[in-house]
CSV table of N, CA and C in Angstrom, one decimal:
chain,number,residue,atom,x,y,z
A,18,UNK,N,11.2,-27.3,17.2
A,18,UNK,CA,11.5,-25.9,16.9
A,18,UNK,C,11.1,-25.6,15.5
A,19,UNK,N,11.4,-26.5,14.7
A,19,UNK,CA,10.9,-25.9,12.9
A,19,UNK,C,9.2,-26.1,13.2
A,20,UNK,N,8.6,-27.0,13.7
A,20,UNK,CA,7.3,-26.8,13.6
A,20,UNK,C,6.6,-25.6,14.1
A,21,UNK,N,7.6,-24.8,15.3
A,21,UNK,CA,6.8,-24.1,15.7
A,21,UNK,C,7.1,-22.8,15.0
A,22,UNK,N,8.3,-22.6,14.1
A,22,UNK,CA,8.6,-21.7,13.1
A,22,UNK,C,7.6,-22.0,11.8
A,23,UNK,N,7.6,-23.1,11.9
A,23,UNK,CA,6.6,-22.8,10.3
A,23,UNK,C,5.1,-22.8,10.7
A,24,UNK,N,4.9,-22.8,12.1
A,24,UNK,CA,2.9,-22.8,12.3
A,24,UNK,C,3.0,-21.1,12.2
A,25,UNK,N,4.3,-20.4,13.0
A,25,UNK,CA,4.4,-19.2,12.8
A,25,UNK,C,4.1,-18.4,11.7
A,26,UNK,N,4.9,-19.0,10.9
A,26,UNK,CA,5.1,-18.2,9.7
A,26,UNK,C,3.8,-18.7,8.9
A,27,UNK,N,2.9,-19.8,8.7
A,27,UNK,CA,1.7,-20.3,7.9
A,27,UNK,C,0.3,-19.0,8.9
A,28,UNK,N,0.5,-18.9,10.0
A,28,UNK,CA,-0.4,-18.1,10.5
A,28,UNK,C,-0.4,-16.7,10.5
A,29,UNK,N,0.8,-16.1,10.4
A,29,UNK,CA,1.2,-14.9,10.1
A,29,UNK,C,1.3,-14.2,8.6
A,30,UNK,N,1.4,-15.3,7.6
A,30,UNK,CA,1.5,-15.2,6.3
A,30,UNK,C,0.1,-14.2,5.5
A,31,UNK,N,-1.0,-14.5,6.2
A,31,UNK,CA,-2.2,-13.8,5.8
A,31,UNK,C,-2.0,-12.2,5.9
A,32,UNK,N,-1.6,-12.0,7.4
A,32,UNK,CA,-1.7,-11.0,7.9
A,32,UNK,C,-0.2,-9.9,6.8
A,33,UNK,N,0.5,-10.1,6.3
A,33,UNK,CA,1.4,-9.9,5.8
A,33,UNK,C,1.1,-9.7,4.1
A,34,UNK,N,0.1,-10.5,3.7
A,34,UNK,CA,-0.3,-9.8,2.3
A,34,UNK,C,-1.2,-9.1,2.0
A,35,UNK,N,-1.9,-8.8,3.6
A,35,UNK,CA,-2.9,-7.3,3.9
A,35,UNK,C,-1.6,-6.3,3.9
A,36,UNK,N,-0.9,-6.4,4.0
A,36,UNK,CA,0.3,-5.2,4.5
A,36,UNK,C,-0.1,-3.9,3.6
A,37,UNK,N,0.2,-2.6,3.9
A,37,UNK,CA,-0.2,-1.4,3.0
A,37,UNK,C,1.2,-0.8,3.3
A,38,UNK,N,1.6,-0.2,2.0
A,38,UNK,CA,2.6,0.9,2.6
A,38,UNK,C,2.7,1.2,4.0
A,39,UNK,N,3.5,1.8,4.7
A,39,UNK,CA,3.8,2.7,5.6
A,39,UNK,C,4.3,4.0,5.6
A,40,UNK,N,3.8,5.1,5.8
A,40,UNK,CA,4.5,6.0,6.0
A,40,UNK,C,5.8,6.1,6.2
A,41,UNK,N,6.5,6.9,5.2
A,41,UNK,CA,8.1,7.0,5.2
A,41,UNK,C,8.4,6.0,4.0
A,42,UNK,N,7.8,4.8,3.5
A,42,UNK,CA,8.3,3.9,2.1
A,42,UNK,C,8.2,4.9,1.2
A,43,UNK,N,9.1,4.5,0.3
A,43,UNK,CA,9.3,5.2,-0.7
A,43,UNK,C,9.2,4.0,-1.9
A,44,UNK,N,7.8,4.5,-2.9
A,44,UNK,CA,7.2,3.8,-3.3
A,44,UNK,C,7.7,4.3,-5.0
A,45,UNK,N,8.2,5.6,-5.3
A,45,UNK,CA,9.0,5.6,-6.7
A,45,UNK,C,8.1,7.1,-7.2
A,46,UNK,N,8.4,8.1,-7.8
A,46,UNK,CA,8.2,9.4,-8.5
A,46,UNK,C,7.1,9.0,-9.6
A,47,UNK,N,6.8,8.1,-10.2
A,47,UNK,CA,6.1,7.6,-11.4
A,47,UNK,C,5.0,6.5,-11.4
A,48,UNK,N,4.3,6.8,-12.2
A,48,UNK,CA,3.3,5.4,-12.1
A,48,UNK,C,3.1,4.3,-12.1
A,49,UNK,N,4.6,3.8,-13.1
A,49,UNK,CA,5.1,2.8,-13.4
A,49,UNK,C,5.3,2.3,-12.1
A,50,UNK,N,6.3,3.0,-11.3
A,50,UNK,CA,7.1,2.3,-10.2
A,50,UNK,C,6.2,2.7,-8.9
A,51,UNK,N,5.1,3.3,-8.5
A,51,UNK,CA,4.1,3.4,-7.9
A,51,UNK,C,3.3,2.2,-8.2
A,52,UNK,N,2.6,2.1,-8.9
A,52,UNK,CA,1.8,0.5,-9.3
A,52,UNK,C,2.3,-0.4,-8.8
A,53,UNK,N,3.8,-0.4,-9.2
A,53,UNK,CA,4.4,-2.1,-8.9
A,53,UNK,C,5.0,-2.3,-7.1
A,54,UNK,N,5.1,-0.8,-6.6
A,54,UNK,CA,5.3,-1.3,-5.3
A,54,UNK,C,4.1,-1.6,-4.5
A,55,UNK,N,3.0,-0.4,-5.0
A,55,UNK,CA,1.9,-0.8,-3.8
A,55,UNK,C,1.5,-2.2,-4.6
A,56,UNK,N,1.7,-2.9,-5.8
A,56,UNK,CA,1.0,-4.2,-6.1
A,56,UNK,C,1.7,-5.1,-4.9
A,57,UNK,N,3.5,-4.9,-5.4
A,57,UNK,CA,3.6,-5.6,-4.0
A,57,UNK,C,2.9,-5.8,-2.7
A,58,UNK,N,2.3,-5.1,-2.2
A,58,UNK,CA,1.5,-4.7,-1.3
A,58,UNK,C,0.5,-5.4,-1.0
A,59,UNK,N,0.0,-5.8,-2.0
A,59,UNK,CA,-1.6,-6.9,-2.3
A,59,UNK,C,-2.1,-5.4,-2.8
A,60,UNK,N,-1.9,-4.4,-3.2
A,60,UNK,CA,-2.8,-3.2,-3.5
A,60,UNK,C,-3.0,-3.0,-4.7
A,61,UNK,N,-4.2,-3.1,-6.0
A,61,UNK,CA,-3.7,-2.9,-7.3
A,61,UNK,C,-4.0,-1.6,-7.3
A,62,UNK,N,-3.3,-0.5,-8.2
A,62,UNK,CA,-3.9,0.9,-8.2
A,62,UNK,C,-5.0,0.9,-9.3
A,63,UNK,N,-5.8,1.5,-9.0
A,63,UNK,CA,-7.2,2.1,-9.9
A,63,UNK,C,-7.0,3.7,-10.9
A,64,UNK,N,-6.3,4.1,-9.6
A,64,UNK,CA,-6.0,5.5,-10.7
A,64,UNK,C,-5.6,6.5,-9.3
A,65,UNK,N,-4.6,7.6,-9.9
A,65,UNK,CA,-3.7,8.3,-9.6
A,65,UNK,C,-4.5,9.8,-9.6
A,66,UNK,N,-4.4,10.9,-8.7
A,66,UNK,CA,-4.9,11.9,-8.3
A,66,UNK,C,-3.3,12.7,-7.9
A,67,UNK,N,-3.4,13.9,-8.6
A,67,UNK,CA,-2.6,15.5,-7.9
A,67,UNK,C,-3.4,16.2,-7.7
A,68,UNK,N,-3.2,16.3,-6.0
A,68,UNK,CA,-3.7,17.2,-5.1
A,68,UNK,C,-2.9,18.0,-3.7
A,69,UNK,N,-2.8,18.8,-3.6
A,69,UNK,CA,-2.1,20.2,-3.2
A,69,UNK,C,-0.9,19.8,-2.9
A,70,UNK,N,-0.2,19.9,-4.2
A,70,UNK,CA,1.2,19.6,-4.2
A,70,UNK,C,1.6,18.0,-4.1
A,71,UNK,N,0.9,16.8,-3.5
A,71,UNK,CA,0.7,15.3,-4.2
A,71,UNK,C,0.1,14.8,-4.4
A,72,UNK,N,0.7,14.0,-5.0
A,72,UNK,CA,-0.1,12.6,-5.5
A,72,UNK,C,-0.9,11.8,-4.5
A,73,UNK,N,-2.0,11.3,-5.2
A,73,UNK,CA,-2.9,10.2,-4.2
A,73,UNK,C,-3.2,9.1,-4.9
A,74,UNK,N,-2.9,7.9,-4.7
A,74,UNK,CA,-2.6,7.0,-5.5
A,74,UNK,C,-4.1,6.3,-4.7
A,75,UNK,N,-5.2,5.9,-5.7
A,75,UNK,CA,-6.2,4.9,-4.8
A,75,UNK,C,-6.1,3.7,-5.8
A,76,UNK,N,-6.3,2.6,-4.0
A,76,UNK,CA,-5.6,1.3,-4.4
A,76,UNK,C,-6.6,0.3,-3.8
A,77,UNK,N,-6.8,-0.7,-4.7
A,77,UNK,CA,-7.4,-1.8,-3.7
A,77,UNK,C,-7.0,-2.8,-3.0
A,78,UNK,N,-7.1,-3.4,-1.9
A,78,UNK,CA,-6.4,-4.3,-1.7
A,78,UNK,C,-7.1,-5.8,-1.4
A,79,UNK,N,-6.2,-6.6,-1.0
A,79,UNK,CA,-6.9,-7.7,-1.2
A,79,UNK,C,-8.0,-8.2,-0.5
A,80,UNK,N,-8.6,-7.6,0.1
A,80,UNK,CA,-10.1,-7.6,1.3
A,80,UNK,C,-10.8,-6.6,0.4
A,81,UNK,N,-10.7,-6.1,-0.7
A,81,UNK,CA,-11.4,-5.5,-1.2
A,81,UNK,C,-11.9,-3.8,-0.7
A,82,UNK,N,-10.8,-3.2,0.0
A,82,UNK,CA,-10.7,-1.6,0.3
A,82,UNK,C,-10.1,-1.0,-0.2
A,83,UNK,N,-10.5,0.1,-0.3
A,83,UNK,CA,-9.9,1.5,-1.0
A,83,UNK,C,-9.3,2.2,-0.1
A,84,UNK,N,-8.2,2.2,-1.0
A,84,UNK,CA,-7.3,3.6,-0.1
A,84,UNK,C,-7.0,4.5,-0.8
A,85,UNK,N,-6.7,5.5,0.0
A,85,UNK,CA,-5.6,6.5,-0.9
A,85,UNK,C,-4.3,6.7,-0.4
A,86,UNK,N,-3.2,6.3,-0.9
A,86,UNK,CA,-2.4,6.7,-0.6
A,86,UNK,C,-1.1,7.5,-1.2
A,87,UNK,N,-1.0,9.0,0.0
A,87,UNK,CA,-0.7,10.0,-0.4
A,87,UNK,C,1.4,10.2,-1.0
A,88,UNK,N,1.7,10.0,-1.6
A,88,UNK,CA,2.9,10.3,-1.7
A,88,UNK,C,3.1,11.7,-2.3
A,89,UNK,N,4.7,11.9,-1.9
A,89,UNK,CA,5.4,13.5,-2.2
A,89,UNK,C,6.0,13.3,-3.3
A,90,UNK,N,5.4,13.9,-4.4
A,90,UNK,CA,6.2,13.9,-5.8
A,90,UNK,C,7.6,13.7,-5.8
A,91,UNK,N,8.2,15.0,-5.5
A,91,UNK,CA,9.8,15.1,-5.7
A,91,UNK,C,10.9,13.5,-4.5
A,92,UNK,N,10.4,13.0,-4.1
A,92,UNK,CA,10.9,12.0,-3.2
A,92,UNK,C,10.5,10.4,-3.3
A,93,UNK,N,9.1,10.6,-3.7
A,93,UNK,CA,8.4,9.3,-3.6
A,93,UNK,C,8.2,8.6,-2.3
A,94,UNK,N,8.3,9.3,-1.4
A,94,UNK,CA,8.0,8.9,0.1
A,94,UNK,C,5.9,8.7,0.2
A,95,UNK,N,5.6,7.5,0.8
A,95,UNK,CA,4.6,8.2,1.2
A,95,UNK,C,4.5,8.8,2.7
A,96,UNK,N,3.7,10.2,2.4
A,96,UNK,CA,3.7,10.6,3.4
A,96,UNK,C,1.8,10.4,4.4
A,97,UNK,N,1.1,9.6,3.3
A,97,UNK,CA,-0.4,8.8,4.7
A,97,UNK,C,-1.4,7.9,3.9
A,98,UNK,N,-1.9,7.2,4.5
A,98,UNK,CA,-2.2,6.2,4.2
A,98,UNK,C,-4.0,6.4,4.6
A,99,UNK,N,-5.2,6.4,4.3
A,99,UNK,CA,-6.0,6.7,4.6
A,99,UNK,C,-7.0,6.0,3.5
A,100,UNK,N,-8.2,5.4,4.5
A,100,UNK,CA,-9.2,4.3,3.7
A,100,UNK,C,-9.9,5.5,3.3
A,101,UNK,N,-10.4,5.6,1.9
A,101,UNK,CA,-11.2,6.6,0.6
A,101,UNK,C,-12.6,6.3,0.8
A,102,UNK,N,-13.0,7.7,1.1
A,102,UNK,CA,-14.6,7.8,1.7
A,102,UNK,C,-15.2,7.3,0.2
């Protein structure tokens, strides 16, 4: 049984430091605390955009993609997650 939990968890481990936000996390009002949750993420941010009414945070992640991800000022929710043309 522990072997078949830990082949589990050594095979699934990859897929889990690709992870990106999700819609509805609440990732923090500020840059500070925006940076360090999508870092958690495997995401570093590059730089921060206000656009119609939020924030777009573009991030790279560890496969080397750009995103943007959009959060709501007043809440820190993000509300989408979308790879940056």
């Amino acid at each position: 049984m522990k072997k078949t939990l830990l082949a589990t968890a050594l095979i699934l481990s990859p897929i889990a430091a690709l992870a990106l936000p999700a819609v509805g996390d609440v990732v923090g009002t500020n840059p500070n605390d925006v940076s360090a949750a999508l870092a958690a993420t495997g995401c570093t941010v590059s730089d921060f955009e206000a656009e119609h009414g939020k924030v777009e945070a573009v991030c790279t992640d560890e496969a080397k993609m750009v995103w943007e991800v959009v959060i709501d000022p007043a809440s820190g929710a993000v509300t989408e997650v979308k790879e940056k043309d």
